[in-house]
Amino acid sequence: MACVNVLDVQVKKNPSGILDKFCFEISLECTQPLTEDVEWKITYIGDPESQDKDQELEAIDLGPLKEVGQLKFIFECDPPDYEKIDEDNIVGLSAVMITASYKGHQFIRISYYLRNYYEKTELADCPPDKPDLPNLKRQIFSEQARVTKFSIPWDEAQADADGTAGEGDGEEEEEEGQAGKEDEDMAGDGG
């Protein structure tokens, strides 16, 4: 059983300019006190065929979560460095991921496809050779989140107390969009 459950992720400022910050409101539930921080990361996928172009946009440590209950926080970061992305991968489809880890073990990955596009008809019909960043918009497909959960070893004392000492075999459970009560609002756009 997971000690931290993500209840909801709202994508804020969507759509936005391509140079605007990414902003997510994350709601979670801590079911047992934790002795260490939970590490959260936002990663931009710069090239679908090469992880070398992925950019870690922000990483924060939250915790330790010593209280059982629900918590909500805003996770915001600057956009990627577009100079590090091939020009032919800037306009069009891409992706952004939010991951959370405890003691170095990733327990959830929430991925969103996004589209970078020209809003002005004249630029959309006849795009410039070099992407015109100030005129590009970013639309995150917030209703189509891809959620992958991983079984991890939490705190040993908790595992012994609740009988889950065998947990942490790396089992993976993938959900698409809104799967189950705890994730029914996972992909909200938040306006």
mmCIF file of N, CA, C and O in Angstrom, residues 22-123:
data_model
loop_
_atom_site.group_PDB
_atom_site.id
_atom_site.type_symbol
_atom_site.label_atom_id
_atom_site.label_comp_id
_atom_site.label_asym_id
_atom_site.label_seq_id
_atom_site.Cartn_x
_atom_site.Cartn_y
_atom_site.Cartn_z
ATOM 1 N N PHE A 22 5.427 26.624 -16.399
ATOM 2 C CA PHE A 22 4.504 25.519 -16.188
ATOM 3 C C PHE A 22 3.992 25.662 -14.760
ATOM 4 O O PHE A 22 4.745 26.038 -13.855
ATOM 5 N N CYS A 23 2.719 25.343 -14.542
ATOM 6 C CA CYS A 23 2.152 25.461 -13.202
ATOM 7 C C CYS A 23 1.145 24.328 -12.974
ATOM 8 O O CYS A 23 0.190 24.177 -13.740
ATOM 9 N N PHE A 24 1.403 23.536 -11.931
ATOM 10 C CA PHE A 24 0.545 22.417 -11.569
ATOM 11 C C PHE A 24 0.151 22.550 -10.105
ATOM 12 O O PHE A 24 0.978 22.880 -9.266
ATOM 13 N N GLU A 25 -1.114 22.283 -9.803
ATOM 14 C CA GLU A 25 -1.578 22.224 -8.424
ATOM 15 C C GLU A 25 -1.780 20.750 -8.092
ATOM 16 O O GLU A 25 -2.602 20.070 -8.713
ATOM 17 N N ILE A 26 -1.004 20.248 -7.143
ATOM 18 C CA ILE A 26 -1.010 18.827 -6.809
ATOM 19 C C ILE A 26 -1.641 18.622 -5.434
ATOM 20 O O ILE A 26 -1.241 19.254 -4.462
ATOM 21 N N SER A 27 -2.625 17.741 -5.388
ATOM 22 C CA SER A 27 -3.259 17.350 -4.125
ATOM 23 C C SER A 27 -2.864 15.913 -3.836
ATOM 24 O O SER A 27 -2.931 15.053 -4.710
ATOM 25 N N LEU A 28 -2.444 15.674 -2.594
ATOM 26 C CA LEU A 28 -2.021 14.328 -2.233
ATOM 27 C C LEU A 28 -2.504 13.975 -0.846
ATOM 28 O O LEU A 28 -2.913 14.836 -0.068
ATOM 29 N N GLU A 29 -2.429 12.702 -0.558
ATOM 30 C CA GLU A 29 -2.801 12.185 0.755
ATOM 31 C C GLU A 29 -1.623 11.374 1.283
ATOM 32 O O GLU A 29 -1.085 10.516 0.590
ATOM 33 N N CYS A 30 -1.242 11.666 2.500
ATOM 34 C CA CYS A 30 -0.202 10.906 3.185
ATOM 35 C C CYS A 30 -0.920 9.973 4.156
ATOM 36 O O CYS A 30 -1.626 10.436 5.055
ATOM 37 N N THR A 31 -0.776 8.660 3.960
ATOM 38 C CA THR A 31 -1.508 7.691 4.786
ATOM 39 C C THR A 31 -0.727 7.240 6.012
ATOM 40 O O THR A 31 -1.309 6.662 6.922
ATOM 41 N N GLN A 32 0.612 7.493 6.000
ATOM 42 C CA GLN A 32 1.453 7.160 7.142
ATOM 43 C C GLN A 32 2.565 8.196 7.232
ATOM 44 O O GLN A 32 3.026 8.687 6.198
ATOM 45 N N PRO A 33 3.006 8.531 8.428
ATOM 46 C CA PRO A 33 4.119 9.481 8.550
ATOM 47 C C PRO A 33 5.371 8.948 7.847
ATOM 48 O O PRO A 33 5.643 7.746 7.881
ATOM 49 N N LEU A 34 6.112 9.849 7.211
ATOM 50 C CA LEU A 34 7.337 9.476 6.495
ATOM 51 C C LEU A 34 8.543 10.115 7.164
ATOM 52 O O LEU A 34 8.470 11.249 7.640
ATOM 53 N N THR A 35 9.653 9.414 7.167
ATOM 54 C CA THR A 35 10.857 9.896 7.835
ATOM 55 C C THR A 35 11.726 10.775 6.945
ATOM 56 O O THR A 35 12.580 11.495 7.432
ATOM 57 N N GLU A 36 11.511 10.707 5.620
ATOM 58 C CA GLU A 36 12.331 11.489 4.691
ATOM 59 C C GLU A 36 11.443 12.261 3.728
ATOM 60 O O GLU A 36 10.235 12.032 3.638
ATOM 61 N N ASP A 37 12.079 13.176 2.980
ATOM 62 C CA ASP A 37 11.361 13.996 2.005
ATOM 63 C C ASP A 37 10.906 13.178 0.801
ATOM 64 O O ASP A 37 11.514 12.170 0.457
ATOM 65 N N VAL A 38 9.853 13.662 0.158
ATOM 66 C CA VAL A 38 9.426 13.147 -1.137
ATOM 67 C C VAL A 38 9.996 14.098 -2.180
ATOM 68 O O VAL A 38 9.835 15.318 -2.077
ATOM 69 N N GLU A 39 10.691 13.553 -3.180
ATOM 70 C CA GLU A 39 11.282 14.375 -4.233
ATOM 71 C C GLU A 39 10.332 14.420 -5.425
ATOM 72 O O GLU A 39 9.899 13.384 -5.934
ATOM 73 N N TRP A 40 10.024 15.639 -5.857
ATOM 74 C CA TRP A 40 9.150 15.878 -7.007
ATOM 75 C C TRP A 40 9.984 16.494 -8.124
ATOM 76 O O TRP A 40 10.821 17.361 -7.870
ATOM 77 N N LYS A 41 9.731 16.072 -9.363
ATOM 78 C CA LYS A 41 10.444 16.617 -10.520
ATOM 79 C C LYS A 41 9.474 16.884 -11.660
ATOM 80 O O LYS A 41 8.487 16.159 -11.824
ATOM 81 N N ILE A 42 9.794 17.922 -12.431
ATOM 82 C CA ILE A 42 9.105 18.181 -13.689
ATOM 83 C C ILE A 42 10.158 18.053 -14.783
ATOM 84 O O ILE A 42 11.212 18.696 -14.724
ATOM 85 N N THR A 43 9.869 17.220 -15.788
ATOM 86 C CA THR A 43 10.795 16.977 -16.890
ATOM 87 C C THR A 43 10.086 17.241 -18.209
ATOM 88 O O THR A 43 8.958 16.786 -18.428
ATOM 89 N N TYR A 44 10.765 17.980 -19.090
ATOM 90 C CA TYR A 44 10.248 18.268 -20.432
ATOM 91 C C TYR A 44 10.905 17.310 -21.414
ATOM 92 O O TYR A 44 12.130 17.147 -21.405
ATOM 93 N N ILE A 45 10.106 16.691 -22.263
ATOM 94 C CA ILE A 45 10.619 15.763 -23.270
ATOM 95 C C ILE A 45 10.909 16.568 -24.538
ATOM 96 O O ILE A 45 9.998 16.990 -25.237
ATOM 97 N N GLY A 46 12.186 16.783 -24.817
ATOM 98 C CA GLY A 46 12.588 17.619 -25.940
ATOM 99 C C GLY A 46 12.644 16.901 -27.273
ATOM 100 O O GLY A 46 12.598 17.524 -28.328
ATOM 101 N N ASP A 47 12.747 15.571 -27.240
ATOM 102 C CA ASP A 47 12.824 14.775 -28.458
ATOM 103 C C ASP A 47 12.274 13.392 -28.119
ATOM 104 O O ASP A 47 12.829 12.701 -27.257
ATOM 105 N N PRO A 48 11.204 12.964 -28.800
ATOM 106 C CA PRO A 48 10.606 11.670 -28.454
ATOM 107 C C PRO A 48 11.520 10.476 -28.736
ATOM 108 O O PRO A 48 11.289 9.386 -28.230
ATOM 109 N N GLU A 49 12.575 10.687 -29.509
ATOM 110 C CA GLU A 49 13.458 9.582 -29.876
ATOM 111 C C GLU A 49 14.771 9.571 -29.106
ATOM 112 O O GLU A 49 15.609 8.698 -29.331
ATOM 113 N N SER A 50 14.987 10.543 -28.207
ATOM 114 C CA SER A 50 16.250 10.607 -27.488
ATOM 115 C C SER A 50 16.068 11.220 -26.099
ATOM 116 O O SER A 50 15.688 12.384 -25.985
ATOM 117 N N GLN A 51 16.377 10.452 -25.081
ATOM 118 C CA GLN A 51 16.293 10.972 -23.715
ATOM 119 C C GLN A 51 17.373 12.014 -23.450
ATOM 120 O O GLN A 51 17.301 12.756 -22.472
ATOM 121 N N ASP A 52 18.371 12.087 -24.316
ATOM 122 C CA ASP A 52 19.437 13.079 -24.153
ATOM 123 C C ASP A 52 18.909 14.509 -24.233
ATOM 124 O O ASP A 52 19.537 15.430 -23.725
ATOM 125 N N LYS A 53 17.768 14.692 -24.869
ATOM 126 C CA LYS A 53 17.182 16.031 -25.025
ATOM 127 C C LYS A 53 16.192 16.370 -23.919
ATOM 128 O O LYS A 53 15.659 17.468 -23.875
ATOM 129 N N ASP A 54 15.915 15.408 -23.019
ATOM 130 C CA ASP A 54 15.012 15.682 -21.893
ATOM 131 C C ASP A 54 15.655 16.721 -20.982
ATOM 132 O O ASP A 54 16.863 16.707 -20.770
ATOM 133 N N GLN A 55 14.832 17.616 -20.458
ATOM 134 C CA GLN A 55 15.338 18.647 -19.557
ATOM 135 C C GLN A 55 14.575 18.579 -18.233
ATOM 136 O O GLN A 55 13.353 18.673 -18.215
ATOM 137 N N GLU A 56 15.322 18.425 -17.146
ATOM 138 C CA GLU A 56 14.714 18.512 -15.824
ATOM 139 C C GLU A 56 14.499 19.994 -15.545
ATOM 140 O O GLU A 56 15.444 20.759 -15.430
ATOM 141 N N LEU A 57 13.233 20.382 -15.453
ATOM 142 C CA LEU A 57 12.896 21.799 -15.298
ATOM 143 C C LEU A 57 12.930 22.249 -13.846
ATOM 144 O O LEU A 57 13.253 23.398 -13.557
ATOM 145 N N GLU A 58 12.568 21.349 -12.933
ATOM 146 C CA GLU A 58 12.542 21.704 -11.516
ATOM 147 C C GLU A 58 12.528 20.430 -10.696
ATOM 148 O O GLU A 58 11.962 19.413 -11.101
ATOM 149 N N ALA A 59 13.160 20.500 -9.539
ATOM 150 C CA ALA A 59 13.127 19.408 -8.565
ATOM 151 C C ALA A 59 12.997 20.038 -7.188
ATOM 152 O O ALA A 59 13.700 20.990 -6.872
ATOM 153 N N ILE A 60 12.057 19.521 -6.415
ATOM 154 C CA ILE A 60 11.860 20.027 -5.055
ATOM 155 C C ILE A 60 11.743 18.848 -4.097
ATOM 156 O O ILE A 60 11.357 17.751 -4.491
ATOM 157 N N ASP A 61 12.095 19.096 -2.842
ATOM 158 C CA ASP A 61 11.893 18.118 -1.786
ATOM 159 C C ASP A 61 10.756 18.619 -0.909
ATOM 160 O O ASP A 61 10.760 19.772 -0.474
ATOM 161 N N LEU A 62 9.801 17.753 -0.659
ATOM 162 C CA LEU A 62 8.640 18.093 0.154
ATOM 163 C C LEU A 62 8.632 17.174 1.366
ATOM 164 O O LEU A 62 8.612 15.959 1.235
ATOM 165 N N GLY A 63 8.683 17.772 2.540
ATOM 166 C CA GLY A 63 8.622 16.939 3.722
ATOM 167 C C GLY A 63 9.709 17.238 4.726
ATOM 168 O O GLY A 63 10.304 18.309 4.682
ATOM 169 N N PRO A 64 9.962 16.297 5.604
ATOM 170 C CA PRO A 64 9.276 15.005 5.655
ATOM 171 C C PRO A 64 7.804 15.167 6.035
ATOM 172 O O PRO A 64 7.442 16.084 6.761
ATOM 173 N N LEU A 65 6.985 14.291 5.495
ATOM 174 C CA LEU A 65 5.545 14.332 5.745
ATOM 175 C C LEU A 65 5.257 13.546 7.019
ATOM 176 O O LEU A 65 5.003 12.354 6.988
ATOM 177 N N LYS A 66 5.293 14.233 8.134
ATOM 178 C CA LYS A 66 5.157 13.580 9.445
ATOM 179 C C LYS A 66 3.698 13.460 9.887
ATOM 180 O O LYS A 66 3.397 12.745 10.822
ATOM 181 N N GLU A 67 2.805 14.187 9.203
ATOM 182 C CA GLU A 67 1.387 14.161 9.569
ATOM 183 C C GLU A 67 0.594 13.356 8.541
ATOM 184 O O GLU A 67 0.799 13.494 7.345
ATOM 185 N N VAL A 68 -0.320 12.537 9.021
ATOM 186 C CA VAL A 68 -1.240 11.820 8.152
ATOM 187 C C VAL A 68 -2.332 12.803 7.747
ATOM 188 O O VAL A 68 -2.825 13.577 8.562
ATOM 189 N N GLY A 69 -2.682 12.811 6.472
ATOM 190 C CA GLY A 69 -3.734 13.691 5.999
ATOM 191 C C GLY A 69 -3.483 14.156 4.583
ATOM 192 O O GLY A 69 -2.606 13.641 3.888
ATOM 193 N N GLN A 70 -4.273 15.146 4.170
ATOM 194 C CA GLN A 70 -4.186 15.650 2.811
ATOM 195 C C GLN A 70 -3.393 16.950 2.754
ATOM 196 O O GLN A 70 -3.359 17.709 3.719
ATOM 197 N N LEU A 71 -2.783 17.171 1.597
ATOM 198 C CA LEU A 71 -1.931 18.328 1.383
ATOM 199 C C LEU A 71 -2.083 18.761 -0.065
ATOM 200 O O LEU A 71 -2.258 17.925 -0.958
ATOM 201 N N LYS A 72 -2.008 20.065 -0.288
ATOM 202 C CA LYS A 72 -2.081 20.610 -1.640
ATOM 203 C C LYS A 72 -0.933 21.596 -1.795
ATOM 204 O O LYS A 72 -0.651 22.369 -0.882
ATOM 205 N N PHE A 73 -0.255 21.565 -2.957
ATOM 206 C CA PHE A 73 0.814 22.521 -3.203
ATOM 207 C C PHE A 73 0.877 22.871 -4.682
ATOM 208 O O PHE A 73 0.386 22.137 -5.534
ATOM 209 N N ILE A 74 1.453 24.033 -4.962
ATOM 210 C CA ILE A 74 1.658 24.500 -6.336
ATOM 211 C C ILE A 74 3.087 24.153 -6.730
ATOM 212 O O ILE A 74 4.035 24.467 -6.010
ATOM 213 N N PHE A 75 3.232 23.507 -7.862
ATOM 214 C CA PHE A 75 4.543 23.130 -8.400
ATOM 215 C C PHE A 75 4.707 23.889 -9.715
ATOM 216 O O PHE A 75 4.015 23.621 -10.679
ATOM 217 N N GLU A 76 5.613 24.853 -9.709
ATOM 218 C CA GLU A 76 5.779 25.758 -10.841
ATOM 219 C C GLU A 76 7.239 25.752 -11.287
ATOM 220 O O GLU A 76 8.145 25.608 -10.464
ATOM 221 N N CYS A 77 7.458 25.918 -12.589
ATOM 222 C CA CYS A 77 8.831 25.955 -13.096
ATOM 223 C C CYS A 77 8.898 26.738 -14.401
ATOM 224 O O CYS A 77 7.891 26.937 -15.074
ATOM 225 N N ASP A 78 10.110 27.158 -14.719
ATOM 226 C CA ASP A 78 10.357 27.849 -15.982
ATOM 227 C C ASP A 78 10.208 26.871 -17.140
ATOM 228 O O ASP A 78 10.346 25.650 -16.955
ATOM 229 N N PRO A 79 9.961 27.388 -18.344
ATOM 230 C CA PRO A 79 9.891 26.511 -19.519
ATOM 231 C C PRO A 79 11.280 25.952 -19.831
ATOM 232 O O PRO A 79 12.284 26.412 -19.265
ATOM 233 N N PRO A 80 11.356 25.005 -20.752
ATOM 234 C CA PRO A 80 12.668 24.458 -21.106
ATOM 235 C C PRO A 80 13.523 25.500 -21.829
ATOM 236 O O PRO A 80 13.028 26.521 -22.301
ATOM 237 N N ASP A 81 14.802 25.199 -21.917
ATOM 238 C CA ASP A 81 15.729 26.003 -22.703
ATOM 239 C C ASP A 81 15.592 25.531 -24.146
ATOM 240 O O ASP A 81 16.112 24.474 -24.514
ATOM 241 N N TYR A 82 14.878 26.300 -24.951
ATOM 242 C CA TYR A 82 14.598 25.888 -26.324
ATOM 243 C C TYR A 82 15.846 25.871 -27.199
ATOM 244 O O TYR A 82 15.852 25.248 -28.256
ATOM 245 N N GLU A 83 16.918 26.506 -26.749
ATOM 246 C CA GLU A 83 18.189 26.444 -27.476
ATOM 247 C C GLU A 83 18.743 25.022 -27.454
ATOM 248 O O GLU A 83 19.549 24.660 -28.314
ATOM 249 N N LYS A 84 18.339 24.216 -26.488
ATOM 250 C CA LYS A 84 18.828 22.844 -26.358
ATOM 251 C C LYS A 84 17.937 21.831 -27.082
ATOM 252 O O LYS A 84 18.186 20.627 -27.019
ATOM 253 N N ILE A 85 16.892 22.321 -27.737
ATOM 254 C CA ILE A 85 15.959 21.455 -28.452
ATOM 255 C C ILE A 85 16.103 21.721 -29.941
ATOM 256 O O ILE A 85 16.160 22.880 -30.369
ATOM 257 N N ASP A 86 16.160 20.656 -30.739
ATOM 258 C CA ASP A 86 16.230 20.822 -32.187
ATOM 259 C C ASP A 86 15.029 21.634 -32.655
ATOM 260 O O ASP A 86 13.899 21.400 -32.202
ATOM 261 N N GLU A 87 15.267 22.563 -33.578
ATOM 262 C CA GLU A 87 14.198 23.457 -34.031
ATOM 263 C C GLU A 87 12.988 22.700 -34.571
ATOM 264 O O GLU A 87 11.851 23.134 -34.376
ATOM 265 N N ASP A 88 13.202 21.561 -35.216
ATOM 266 C CA ASP A 88 12.071 20.818 -35.771
ATOM 267 C C ASP A 88 11.265 20.084 -34.694
ATOM 268 O O ASP A 88 10.206 19.517 -34.987
ATOM 269 N N ASN A 89 11.722 20.104 -33.439
ATOM 270 C CA ASN A 89 10.973 19.494 -32.336
ATOM 271 C C ASN A 89 10.312 20.519 -31.421
ATOM 272 O O ASN A 89 9.700 20.151 -30.419
ATOM 273 N N ILE A 90 10.423 21.801 -31.750
ATOM 274 C CA ILE A 90 9.821 22.837 -30.897
ATOM 275 C C ILE A 90 8.336 22.991 -31.203
ATOM 276 O O ILE A 90 7.500 22.970 -30.298
ATOM 277 N N VAL A 91 7.993 23.156 -32.483
ATOM 278 C CA VAL A 91 6.588 23.300 -32.877
ATOM 279 C C VAL A 91 6.015 21.904 -33.094
ATOM 280 O O VAL A 91 6.636 21.053 -33.717
ATOM 281 N N GLY A 92 4.836 21.664 -32.526
ATOM 282 C CA GLY A 92 4.194 20.360 -32.668
ATOM 283 C C GLY A 92 4.022 19.687 -31.324
ATOM 284 O O GLY A 92 3.933 20.347 -30.289
ATOM 285 N N LEU A 93 3.993 18.350 -31.338
ATOM 286 C CA LEU A 93 3.732 17.581 -30.119
ATOM 287 C C LEU A 93 5.000 17.342 -29.318
ATOM 288 O O LEU A 93 6.078 17.148 -29.869
ATOM 289 N N SER A 94 4.827 17.339 -28.008
ATOM 290 C CA SER A 94 5.891 17.021 -27.067
ATOM 291 C C SER A 94 5.218 16.465 -25.815
ATOM 292 O O SER A 94 4.050 16.096 -25.857
ATOM 293 N N ALA A 95 5.956 16.415 -24.717
ATOM 294 C CA ALA A 95 5.384 15.895 -23.474
ATOM 295 C C ALA A 95 6.090 16.508 -22.279
ATOM 296 O O ALA A 95 7.222 16.987 -22.381
ATOM 297 N N VAL A 96 5.392 16.482 -21.146
ATOM 298 C CA VAL A 96 5.956 16.915 -19.868
ATOM 299 C C VAL A 96 5.566 15.863 -18.826
ATOM 300 O O VAL A 96 4.471 15.285 -18.899
ATOM 301 N N MET A 97 6.493 15.574 -17.909
ATOM 302 C CA MET A 97 6.249 14.562 -16.875
ATOM 303 C C MET A 97 6.449 15.149 -15.492
ATOM 304 O O MET A 97 7.375 15.932 -15.275
ATOM 305 N N ILE A 98 5.599 14.721 -14.573
ATOM 306 C CA ILE A 98 5.779 14.992 -13.148
ATOM 307 C C ILE A 98 6.073 13.638 -12.517
ATOM 308 O O ILE A 98 5.327 12.669 -12.740
ATOM 309 N N THR A 99 7.152 13.560 -11.747
ATOM 310 C CA THR A 99 7.481 12.312 -11.065
ATOM 311 C C THR A 99 7.660 12.588 -9.576
ATOM 312 O O THR A 99 8.015 13.695 -9.180
ATOM 313 N N ALA A 100 7.409 11.566 -8.779
ATOM 314 C CA ALA A 100 7.642 11.664 -7.341
ATOM 315 C C ALA A 100 8.383 10.404 -6.895
ATOM 316 O O ALA A 100 8.062 9.295 -7.330
ATOM 317 N N SER A 101 9.388 10.624 -6.028
ATOM 318 C CA SER A 101 10.223 9.531 -5.529
ATOM 319 C C SER A 101 10.376 9.648 -4.018
ATOM 320 O O SER A 101 10.347 10.747 -3.466
ATOM 321 N N TYR A 102 10.558 8.492 -3.402
ATOM 322 C CA TYR A 102 10.832 8.436 -1.969
ATOM 323 C C TYR A 102 12.045 7.538 -1.764
ATOM 324 O O TYR A 102 12.071 6.400 -2.239
ATOM 325 N N LYS A 103 13.053 8.075 -1.098
ATOM 326 C CA LYS A 103 14.307 7.354 -0.863
ATOM 327 C C LYS A 103 14.889 6.818 -2.170
ATOM 328 O O LYS A 103 15.380 5.698 -2.236
ATOM 329 N N GLY A 104 14.799 7.633 -3.218
ATOM 330 C CA GLY A 104 15.382 7.261 -4.503
ATOM 331 C C GLY A 104 14.537 6.330 -5.354
ATOM 332 O O GLY A 104 14.951 5.943 -6.446
ATOM 333 N N HIS A 105 13.341 5.975 -4.897
ATOM 334 C CA HIS A 105 12.461 5.072 -5.638
ATOM 335 C C HIS A 105 11.257 5.854 -6.172
ATOM 336 O O HIS A 105 10.463 6.379 -5.392
ATOM 337 N N GLN A 106 11.124 5.893 -7.485
ATOM 338 C CA GLN A 106 9.989 6.584 -8.092
ATOM 339 C C GLN A 106 8.718 5.779 -7.817
ATOM 340 O O GLN A 106 8.672 4.579 -8.066
ATOM 341 N N PHE A 107 7.680 6.456 -7.295
ATOM 342 C CA PHE A 107 6.422 5.764 -7.017
ATOM 343 C C PHE A 107 5.266 6.229 -7.881
ATOM 344 O O PHE A 107 4.234 5.563 -7.933
ATOM 345 N N ILE A 108 5.435 7.356 -8.592
ATOM 346 C CA ILE A 108 4.393 7.787 -9.525
ATOM 347 C C ILE A 108 5.022 8.629 -10.625
ATOM 348 O O ILE A 108 5.977 9.367 -10.393
ATOM 349 N N ARG A 109 4.461 8.469 -11.828
ATOM 350 C CA ARG A 109 4.838 9.290 -12.981
ATOM 351 C C ARG A 109 3.542 9.720 -13.655
ATOM 352 O O ARG A 109 2.709 8.883 -13.998
ATOM 353 N N ILE A 110 3.379 11.022 -13.821
ATOM 354 C CA ILE A 110 2.192 11.577 -14.462
ATOM 355 C C ILE A 110 2.680 12.299 -15.715
ATOM 356 O O ILE A 110 3.424 13.277 -15.621
ATOM 357 N N SER A 111 2.279 11.802 -16.873
ATOM 358 C CA SER A 111 2.764 12.344 -18.144
ATOM 359 C C SER A 111 1.622 12.985 -18.913
ATOM 360 O O SER A 111 0.499 12.477 -18.921
ATOM 361 N N TYR A 112 1.952 14.091 -19.549
ATOM 362 C CA TYR A 112 0.985 14.809 -20.371
ATOM 363 C C TYR A 112 1.588 15.077 -21.746
ATOM 364 O O TYR A 112 2.727 15.539 -21.836
ATOM 365 N N TYR A 113 0.819 14.816 -22.793
ATOM 366 C CA TYR A 113 1.207 15.310 -24.100
ATOM 367 C C TYR A 113 0.890 16.788 -24.136
ATOM 368 O O TYR A 113 -0.019 17.269 -23.447
ATOM 369 N N LEU A 114 1.634 17.512 -24.938
ATOM 370 C CA LEU A 114 1.344 18.924 -25.138
ATOM 371 C C LEU A 114 1.604 19.282 -26.587
ATOM 372 O O LEU A 114 2.291 18.558 -27.316
ATOM 373 N N ARG A 115 1.035 20.391 -27.001
ATOM 374 C CA ARG A 115 1.188 20.866 -28.373
ATOM 375 C C ARG A 115 1.639 22.306 -28.338
ATOM 376 O O ARG A 115 1.015 23.140 -27.671
ATOM 377 N N ASN A 116 2.722 22.594 -29.041
ATOM 378 C CA ASN A 116 3.195 23.964 -29.230
ATOM 379 C C ASN A 116 2.756 24.390 -30.625
ATOM 380 O O ASN A 116 3.047 23.692 -31.607
ATOM 381 N N TYR A 117 2.060 25.520 -30.707
ATOM 382 C CA TYR A 117 1.445 25.897 -31.983
ATOM 383 C C TYR A 117 1.383 27.416 -32.112
ATOM 384 O O TYR A 117 1.478 28.148 -31.122
ATOM 385 N N TYR A 118 1.214 27.855 -33.356
ATOM 386 C CA TYR A 118 1.002 29.276 -33.621
ATOM 387 C C TYR A 118 -0.486 29.557 -33.564
ATOM 388 O O TYR A 118 -1.281 28.884 -34.223
ATOM 389 N N GLU A 119 -0.861 30.543 -32.780
ATOM 390 C CA GLU A 119 -2.265 30.922 -32.660
ATOM 391 C C GLU A 119 -2.692 31.810 -33.833
ATOM 392 O O GLU A 119 -3.820 31.721 -34.318
ATOM 393 N N LYS A 120 -1.769 32.659 -34.285
ATOM 394 C CA LYS A 120 -2.079 33.553 -35.403
ATOM 395 C C LYS A 120 -2.146 32.762 -36.700
ATOM 396 O O LYS A 120 -1.233 32.006 -37.036
ATOM 397 N N THR A 121 -3.232 32.949 -37.443
ATOM 398 C CA THR A 121 -3.479 32.195 -38.671
ATOM 399 C C THR A 121 -2.348 32.336 -39.680
ATOM 400 O O THR A 121 -1.915 31.347 -40.274
ATOM 401 N N GLU A 122 -1.826 33.554 -39.837
ATOM 402 C CA GLU A 122 -0.773 33.753 -40.841
ATOM 403 C C GLU A 122 0.498 32.981 -40.499
ATOM 404 O O GLU A 122 1.192 32.487 -41.388
ATOM 405 N N LEU A 123 0.815 32.842 -39.213
ATOM 406 C CA LEU A 123 1.989 32.069 -38.809
ATOM 407 C C LEU A 123 1.709 30.563 -38.881
ATOM 408 O O LEU A 123 2.593 29.779 -39.231
#
